[in-house]
GROMACS .gro file of C-alpha atoms in nm:
model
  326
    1UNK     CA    1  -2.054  -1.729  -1.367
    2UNK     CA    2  -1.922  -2.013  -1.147
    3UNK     CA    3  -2.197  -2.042  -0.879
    4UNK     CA    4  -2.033  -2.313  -0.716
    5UNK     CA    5  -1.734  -2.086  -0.621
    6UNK     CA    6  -1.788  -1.816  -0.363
    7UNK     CA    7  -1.821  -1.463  -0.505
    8UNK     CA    8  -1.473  -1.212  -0.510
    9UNK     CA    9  -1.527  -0.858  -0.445
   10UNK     CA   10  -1.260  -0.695  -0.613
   11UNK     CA   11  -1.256  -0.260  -0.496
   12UNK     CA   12  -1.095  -0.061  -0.733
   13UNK     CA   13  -1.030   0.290  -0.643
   14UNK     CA   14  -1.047   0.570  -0.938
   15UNK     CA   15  -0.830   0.880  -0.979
   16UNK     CA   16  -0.645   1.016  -1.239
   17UNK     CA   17  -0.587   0.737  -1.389
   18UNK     CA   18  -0.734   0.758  -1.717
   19UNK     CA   19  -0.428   0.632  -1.934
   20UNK     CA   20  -0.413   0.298  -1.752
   21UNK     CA   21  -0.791   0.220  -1.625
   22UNK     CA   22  -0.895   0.089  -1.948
   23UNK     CA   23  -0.599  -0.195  -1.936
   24UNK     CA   24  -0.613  -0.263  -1.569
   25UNK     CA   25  -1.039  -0.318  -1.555
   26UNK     CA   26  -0.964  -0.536  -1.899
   27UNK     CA   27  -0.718  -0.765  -1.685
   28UNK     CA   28  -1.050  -0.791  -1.436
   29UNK     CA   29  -1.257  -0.864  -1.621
   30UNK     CA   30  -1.064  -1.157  -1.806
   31UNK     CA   31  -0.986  -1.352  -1.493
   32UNK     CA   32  -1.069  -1.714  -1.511
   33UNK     CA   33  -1.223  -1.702  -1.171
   34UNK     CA   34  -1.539  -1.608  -1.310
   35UNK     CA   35  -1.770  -1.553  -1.001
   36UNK     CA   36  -1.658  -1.181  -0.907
   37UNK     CA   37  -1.801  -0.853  -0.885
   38UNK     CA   38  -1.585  -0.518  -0.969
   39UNK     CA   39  -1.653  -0.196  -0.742
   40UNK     CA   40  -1.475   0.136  -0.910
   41UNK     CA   41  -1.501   0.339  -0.673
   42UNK     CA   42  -1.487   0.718  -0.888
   43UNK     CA   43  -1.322   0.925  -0.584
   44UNK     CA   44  -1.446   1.265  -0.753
   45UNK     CA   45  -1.156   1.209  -1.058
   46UNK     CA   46  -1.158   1.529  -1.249
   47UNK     CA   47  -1.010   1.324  -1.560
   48UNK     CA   48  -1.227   1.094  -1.796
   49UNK     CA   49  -1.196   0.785  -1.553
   50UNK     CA   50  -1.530   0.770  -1.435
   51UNK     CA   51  -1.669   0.767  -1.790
   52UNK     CA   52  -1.452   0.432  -1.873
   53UNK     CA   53  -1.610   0.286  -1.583
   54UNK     CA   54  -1.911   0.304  -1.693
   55UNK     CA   55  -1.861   0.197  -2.024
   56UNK     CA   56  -1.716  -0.146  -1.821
   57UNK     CA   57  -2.060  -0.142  -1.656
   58UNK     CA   58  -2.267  -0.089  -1.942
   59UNK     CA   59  -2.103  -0.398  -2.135
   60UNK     CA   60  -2.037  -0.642  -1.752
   61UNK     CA   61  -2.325  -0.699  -1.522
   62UNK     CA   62  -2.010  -0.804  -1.294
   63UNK     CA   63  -1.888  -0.441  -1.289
   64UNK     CA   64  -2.032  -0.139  -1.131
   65UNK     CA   65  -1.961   0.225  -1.040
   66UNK     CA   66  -1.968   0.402  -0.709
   67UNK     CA   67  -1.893   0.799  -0.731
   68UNK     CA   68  -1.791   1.019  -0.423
   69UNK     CA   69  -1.921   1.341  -0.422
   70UNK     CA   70  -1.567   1.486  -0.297
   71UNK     CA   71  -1.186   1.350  -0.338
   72UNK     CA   72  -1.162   1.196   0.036
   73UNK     CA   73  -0.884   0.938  -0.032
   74UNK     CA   74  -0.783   0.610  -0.118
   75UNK     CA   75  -0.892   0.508   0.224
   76UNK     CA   76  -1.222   0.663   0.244
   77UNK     CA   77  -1.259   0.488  -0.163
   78UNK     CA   78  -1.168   0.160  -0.056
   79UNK     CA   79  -1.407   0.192   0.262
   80UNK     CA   80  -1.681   0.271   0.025
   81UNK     CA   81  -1.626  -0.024  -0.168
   82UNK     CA   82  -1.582  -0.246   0.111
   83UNK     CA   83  -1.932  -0.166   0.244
   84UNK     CA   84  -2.089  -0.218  -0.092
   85UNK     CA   85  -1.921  -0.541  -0.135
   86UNK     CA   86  -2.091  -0.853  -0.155
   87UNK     CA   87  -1.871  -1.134  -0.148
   88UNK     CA   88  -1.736  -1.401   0.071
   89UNK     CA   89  -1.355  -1.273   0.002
   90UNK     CA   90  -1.234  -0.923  -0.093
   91UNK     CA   91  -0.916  -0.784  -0.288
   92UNK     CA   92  -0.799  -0.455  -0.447
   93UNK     CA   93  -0.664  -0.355  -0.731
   94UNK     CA   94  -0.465  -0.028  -0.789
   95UNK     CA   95  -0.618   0.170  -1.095
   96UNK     CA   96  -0.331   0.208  -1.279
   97UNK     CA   97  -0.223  -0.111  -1.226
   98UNK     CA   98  -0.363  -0.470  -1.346
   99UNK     CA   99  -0.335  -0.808  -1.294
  100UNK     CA  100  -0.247  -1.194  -1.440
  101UNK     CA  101  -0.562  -1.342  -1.595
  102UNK     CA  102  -0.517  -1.609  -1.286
  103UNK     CA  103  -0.449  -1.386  -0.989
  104UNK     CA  104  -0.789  -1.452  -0.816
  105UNK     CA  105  -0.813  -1.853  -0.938
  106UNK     CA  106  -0.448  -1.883  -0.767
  107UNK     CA  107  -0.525  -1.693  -0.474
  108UNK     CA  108  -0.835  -1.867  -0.355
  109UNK     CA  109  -0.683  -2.215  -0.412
  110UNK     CA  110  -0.399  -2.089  -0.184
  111UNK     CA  111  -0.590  -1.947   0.019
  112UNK     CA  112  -0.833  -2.255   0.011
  113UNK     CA  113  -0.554  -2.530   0.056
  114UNK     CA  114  -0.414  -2.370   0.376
  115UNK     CA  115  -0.750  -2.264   0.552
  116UNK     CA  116  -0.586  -1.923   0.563
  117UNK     CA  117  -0.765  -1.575   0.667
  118UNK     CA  118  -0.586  -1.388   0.371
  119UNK     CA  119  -0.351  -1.515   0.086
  120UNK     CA  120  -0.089  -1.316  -0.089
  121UNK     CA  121   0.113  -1.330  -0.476
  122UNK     CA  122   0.385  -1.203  -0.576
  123UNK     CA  123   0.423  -0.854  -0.827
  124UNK     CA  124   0.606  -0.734  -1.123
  125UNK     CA  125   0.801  -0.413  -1.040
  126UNK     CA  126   0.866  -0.419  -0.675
  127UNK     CA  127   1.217  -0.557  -0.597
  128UNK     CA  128   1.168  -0.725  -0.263
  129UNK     CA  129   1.273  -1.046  -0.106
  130UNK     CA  130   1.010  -1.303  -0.172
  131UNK     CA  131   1.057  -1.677  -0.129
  132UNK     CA  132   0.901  -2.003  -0.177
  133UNK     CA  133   0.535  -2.066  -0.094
  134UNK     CA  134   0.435  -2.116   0.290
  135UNK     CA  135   0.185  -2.069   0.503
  136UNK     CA  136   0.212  -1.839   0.838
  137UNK     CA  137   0.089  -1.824   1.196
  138UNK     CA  138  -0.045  -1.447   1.283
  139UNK     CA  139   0.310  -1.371   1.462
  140UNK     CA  140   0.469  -1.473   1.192
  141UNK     CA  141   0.251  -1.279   0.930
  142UNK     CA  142   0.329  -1.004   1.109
  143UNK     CA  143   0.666  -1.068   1.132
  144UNK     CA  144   0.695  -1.086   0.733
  145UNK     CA  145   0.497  -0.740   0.703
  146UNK     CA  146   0.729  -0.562   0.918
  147UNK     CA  147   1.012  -0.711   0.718
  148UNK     CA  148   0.855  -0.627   0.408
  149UNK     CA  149   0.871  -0.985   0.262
  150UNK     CA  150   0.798  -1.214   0.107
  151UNK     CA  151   0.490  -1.037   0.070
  152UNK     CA  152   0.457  -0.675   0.028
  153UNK     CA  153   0.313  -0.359   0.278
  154UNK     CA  154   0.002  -0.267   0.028
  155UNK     CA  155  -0.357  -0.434   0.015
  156UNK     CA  156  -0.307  -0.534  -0.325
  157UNK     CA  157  -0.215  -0.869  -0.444
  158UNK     CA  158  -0.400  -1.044  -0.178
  159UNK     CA  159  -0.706  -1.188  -0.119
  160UNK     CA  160  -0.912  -1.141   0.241
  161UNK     CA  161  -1.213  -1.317   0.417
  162UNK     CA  162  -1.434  -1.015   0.335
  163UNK     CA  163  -1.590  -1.052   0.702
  164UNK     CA  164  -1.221  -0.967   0.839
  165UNK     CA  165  -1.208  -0.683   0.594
  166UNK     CA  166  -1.510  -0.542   0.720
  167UNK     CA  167  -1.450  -0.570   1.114
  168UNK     CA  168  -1.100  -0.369   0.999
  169UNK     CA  169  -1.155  -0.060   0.815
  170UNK     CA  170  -0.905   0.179   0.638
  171UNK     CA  171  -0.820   0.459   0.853
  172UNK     CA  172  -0.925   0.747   0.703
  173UNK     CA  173  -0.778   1.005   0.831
  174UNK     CA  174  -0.437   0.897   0.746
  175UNK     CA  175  -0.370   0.947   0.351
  176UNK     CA  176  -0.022   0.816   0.304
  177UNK     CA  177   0.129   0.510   0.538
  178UNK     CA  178  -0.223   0.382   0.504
  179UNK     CA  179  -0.160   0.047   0.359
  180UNK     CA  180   0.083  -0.035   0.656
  181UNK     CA  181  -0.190   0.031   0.911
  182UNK     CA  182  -0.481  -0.110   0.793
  183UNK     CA  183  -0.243  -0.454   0.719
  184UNK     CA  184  -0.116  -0.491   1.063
  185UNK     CA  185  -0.461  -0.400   1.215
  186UNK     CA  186  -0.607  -0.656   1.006
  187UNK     CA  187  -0.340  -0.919   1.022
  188UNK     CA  188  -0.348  -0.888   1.432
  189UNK     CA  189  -0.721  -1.034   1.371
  190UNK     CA  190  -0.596  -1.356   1.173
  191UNK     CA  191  -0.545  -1.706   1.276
  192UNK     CA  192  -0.300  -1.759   0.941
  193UNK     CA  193  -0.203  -1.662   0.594
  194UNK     CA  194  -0.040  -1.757   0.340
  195UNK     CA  195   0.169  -1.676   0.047
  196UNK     CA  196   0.298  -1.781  -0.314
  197UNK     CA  197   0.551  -1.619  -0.537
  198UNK     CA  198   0.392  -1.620  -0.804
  199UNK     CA  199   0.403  -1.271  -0.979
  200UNK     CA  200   0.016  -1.208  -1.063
  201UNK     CA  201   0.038  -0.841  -1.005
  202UNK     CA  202   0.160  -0.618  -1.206
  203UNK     CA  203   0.258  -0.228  -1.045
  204UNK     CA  204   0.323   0.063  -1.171
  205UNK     CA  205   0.539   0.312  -1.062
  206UNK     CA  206   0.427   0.598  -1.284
  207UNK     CA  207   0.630   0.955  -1.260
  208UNK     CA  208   0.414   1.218  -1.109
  209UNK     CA  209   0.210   0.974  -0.885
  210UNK     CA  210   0.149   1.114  -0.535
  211UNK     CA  211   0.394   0.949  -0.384
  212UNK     CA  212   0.654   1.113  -0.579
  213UNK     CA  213   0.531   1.452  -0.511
  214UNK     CA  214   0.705   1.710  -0.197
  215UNK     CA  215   0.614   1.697   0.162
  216UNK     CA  216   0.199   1.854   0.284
  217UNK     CA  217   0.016   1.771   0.568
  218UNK     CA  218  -0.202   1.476   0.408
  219UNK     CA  219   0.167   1.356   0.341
  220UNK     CA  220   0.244   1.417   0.712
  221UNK     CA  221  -0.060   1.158   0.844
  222UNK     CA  222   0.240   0.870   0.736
  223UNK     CA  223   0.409   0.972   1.036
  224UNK     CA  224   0.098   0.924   1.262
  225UNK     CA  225   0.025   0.568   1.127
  226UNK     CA  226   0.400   0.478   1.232
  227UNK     CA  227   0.377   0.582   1.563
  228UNK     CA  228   0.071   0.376   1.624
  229UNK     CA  229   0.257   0.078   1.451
  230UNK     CA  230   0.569   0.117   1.608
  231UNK     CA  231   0.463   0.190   1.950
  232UNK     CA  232   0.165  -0.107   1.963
  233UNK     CA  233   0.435  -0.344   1.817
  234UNK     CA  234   0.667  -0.248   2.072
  235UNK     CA  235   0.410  -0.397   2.366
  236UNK     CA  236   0.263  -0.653   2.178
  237UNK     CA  237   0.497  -0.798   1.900
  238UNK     CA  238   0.879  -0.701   2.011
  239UNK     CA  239   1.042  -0.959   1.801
  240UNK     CA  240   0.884  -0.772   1.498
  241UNK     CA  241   0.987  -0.369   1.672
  242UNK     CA  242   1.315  -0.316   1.514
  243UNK     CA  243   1.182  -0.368   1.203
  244UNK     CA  244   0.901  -0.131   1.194
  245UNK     CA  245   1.124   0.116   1.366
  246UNK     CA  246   1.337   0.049   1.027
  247UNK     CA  247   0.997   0.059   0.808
  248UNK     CA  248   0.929   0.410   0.982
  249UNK     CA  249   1.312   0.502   0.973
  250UNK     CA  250   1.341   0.460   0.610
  251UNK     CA  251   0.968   0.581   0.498
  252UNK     CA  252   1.065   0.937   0.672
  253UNK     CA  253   1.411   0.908   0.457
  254UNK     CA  254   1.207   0.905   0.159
  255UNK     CA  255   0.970   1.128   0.203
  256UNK     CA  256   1.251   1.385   0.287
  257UNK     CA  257   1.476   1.319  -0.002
  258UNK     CA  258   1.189   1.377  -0.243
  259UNK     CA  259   1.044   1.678  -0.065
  260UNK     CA  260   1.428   1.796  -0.161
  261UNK     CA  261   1.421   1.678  -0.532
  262UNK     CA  262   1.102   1.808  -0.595
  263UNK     CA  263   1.202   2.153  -0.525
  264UNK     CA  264   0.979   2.240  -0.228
  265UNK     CA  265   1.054   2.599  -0.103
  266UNK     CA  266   1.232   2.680   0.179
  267UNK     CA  267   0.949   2.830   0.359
  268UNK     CA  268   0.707   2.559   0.312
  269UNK     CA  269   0.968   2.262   0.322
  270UNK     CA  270   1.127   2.286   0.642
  271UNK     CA  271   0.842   2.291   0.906
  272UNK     CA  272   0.755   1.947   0.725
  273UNK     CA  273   1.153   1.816   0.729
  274UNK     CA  274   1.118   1.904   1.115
  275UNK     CA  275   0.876   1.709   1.184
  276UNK     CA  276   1.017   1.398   0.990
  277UNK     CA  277   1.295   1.433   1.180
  278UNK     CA  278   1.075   1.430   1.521
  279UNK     CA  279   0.912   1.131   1.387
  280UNK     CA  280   1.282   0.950   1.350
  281UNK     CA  281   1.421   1.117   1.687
  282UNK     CA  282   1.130   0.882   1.823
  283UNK     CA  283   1.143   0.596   1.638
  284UNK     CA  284   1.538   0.600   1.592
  285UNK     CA  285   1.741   0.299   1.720
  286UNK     CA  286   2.114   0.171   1.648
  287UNK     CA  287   1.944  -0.194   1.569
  288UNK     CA  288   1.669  -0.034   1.362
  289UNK     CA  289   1.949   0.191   1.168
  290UNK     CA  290   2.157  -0.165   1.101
  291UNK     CA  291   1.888  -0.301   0.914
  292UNK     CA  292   1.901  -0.027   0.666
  293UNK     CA  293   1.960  -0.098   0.305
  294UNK     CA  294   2.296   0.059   0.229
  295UNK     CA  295   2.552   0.320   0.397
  296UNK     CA  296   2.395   0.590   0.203
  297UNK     CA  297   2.079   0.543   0.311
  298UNK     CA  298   2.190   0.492   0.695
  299UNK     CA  299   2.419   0.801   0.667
  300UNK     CA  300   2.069   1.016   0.526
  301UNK     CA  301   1.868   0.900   0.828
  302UNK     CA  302   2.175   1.051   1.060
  303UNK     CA  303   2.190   1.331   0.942
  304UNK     CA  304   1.860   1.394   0.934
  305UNK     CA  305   1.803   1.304   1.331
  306UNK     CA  306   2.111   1.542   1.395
  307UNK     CA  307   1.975   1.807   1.148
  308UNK     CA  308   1.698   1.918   0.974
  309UNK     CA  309   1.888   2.196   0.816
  310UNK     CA  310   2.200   2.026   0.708
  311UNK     CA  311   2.015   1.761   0.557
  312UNK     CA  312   1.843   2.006   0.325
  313UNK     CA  313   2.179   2.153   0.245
  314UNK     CA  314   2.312   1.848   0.165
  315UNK     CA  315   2.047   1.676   0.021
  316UNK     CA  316   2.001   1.988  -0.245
  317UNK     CA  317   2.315   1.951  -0.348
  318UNK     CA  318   2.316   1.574  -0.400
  319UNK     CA  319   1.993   1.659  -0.654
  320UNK     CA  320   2.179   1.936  -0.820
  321UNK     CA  321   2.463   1.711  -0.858
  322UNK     CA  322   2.284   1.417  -0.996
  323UNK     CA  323   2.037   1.658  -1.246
  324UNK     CA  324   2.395   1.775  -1.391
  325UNK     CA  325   2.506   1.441  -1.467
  326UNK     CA  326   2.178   1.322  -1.605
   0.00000   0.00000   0.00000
């Protein structure tokens, strides 16, 4: 190890993930920033995961294994790790995903260079907006998270002051939307950030992941971690309101379409489609609609405020139409 650079804490939490674990701890552990430790984090994985982390541990000093007794979360996982963690700076790492051999090296110096409270990279396959390296002031962080660029609205592919980490928990009791409010909670504590485009993550968007499964009240908590985003940013960040309204707008848009596509039944879909469409009813704005991404899109989140019903009617036969011609 490098003594003379502070220690990483890099938190990975484990679930299913057992055909991609062994490739994204290998990109870990080959990082040229050499003074890091590895948490997995085993959130009660019924696969083989937990057993690959081990064998990392057996053959790393750097790596270790924490196991949860129950499946609580990605939230409750990366809280684990975070209290377990002993470095100066903290980042996490998605376990099917992995990462450039200099993710970390890059994202200290950035992070170094601008006397920054977090510093943020770049990722292969997420199209967003990114742009040329800067630094940002915390309005202005914030401003970039609720427009979703140039750096992205998950923990991963930064690097955090681990003290600011820890004074900012992930909220555990909401399982989906997550990400977005444990970011803005943390990045209303900064004094600055900063950014490079460099793509040093590299995500996965893997079929059958969570977030491509139907509509269930762990699902559901997304729509509580918008309304405390939305309506907070409405008193205390108003040049950044519109587009969270749009972030929530467009997040209840896609849970709905896939709750449609993956076949949910009637019975058990539509008390969940009603309450997406409360959750756009109060987030819902003609400024917030405008910054949609397409007609399409804009004409979905319509007819979803106007009805829960015909969007289900209409949003079935979309997905039949599109299976035929597949």
């Amino acid at each position: 190890m490098d003594g003379r650079k502070p220690l990483i804490s890099v938190i990975v939490p484990v679930y299913k993930s057992e055909d991609y674990l062994e490739a994204c701890l290998r990109s870990l552990a080959e990082q040229t920033y050499a003074n890091l430790e590895v948490i997995t984090v085993d959130d009660a994985s019924p696969d083989g995961s937990v057993r690959i982390c081990q064998d990392f541990a057996a053959r790393d000093k750097r790596f270790q294994v924490l196991r949860l007794p129950e499946n609580r979360g990605p939230s409750a996982a990366r809280n684990a790790g975070i209290r377990r963690a002993g470095g100066r700076y903290v980042s996490f790492v998605d376990s099917d995903d992995r990462v450039m051999p200099d993710m970390l090296e890059k994202l200290y110096a950035c992070l170094k260079e601008n006397r920054a409270d977090f510093a943020a990279c770049g990722a292969e396959g997420l199209r967003i907006a990114d742009g040329p390296a800067r630094s940002f002031s915390r309005e202005e962080a914030i401003l970039a998270l609720a427009k979703g660029s140039p750096f992205n609205l998950v923990p991963w592919g930064k690097l955090y002051d681990a003290e600011l980490v820890k004074k900012n928990l992930f909220p555990e009791d909401i399982f989906y939307s997550e990400d977005l409010l444990f970011l803005y909670r943390l990045l209303e504590k900064t004094n600055r950030g900063a950014y490079i485009p460099d793509r040093l993550y590299v995500y996965n968007c893997r079929e059958g992941s969570q977030v491509q499964s139907g509509l269930n009240p762990r699902k559901c908590t997304a729509l509580r971690a918008h309304d405390m985003v939305c309506l907070d940013a409405a008193v205390n960040h108003p040049e950044a309101a519109e587009d969270f309204r749009q972030l929530a707008l467009e997040a209840d848009r896609c849970m709905a379409m896939i709750a449609v596509k993956n076949g949910c039944g009637g019975e058990r879909l539509f008390p969940y489609l009603k309450q997406v469409q409360a959750n756009i009813r109060r987030h819902f704005t003609w400024k917030a609609l405008g910054r949609s991404s397409g007609k399409k899109n804009a004409a979905s989140i319509l007819l979803l405020y106007a009805s829960a019903a015909a969007f289900w009617a209409a949003a079935a036969l979309y997905t039949r139409l599109r299976r035929k011609e597949g």
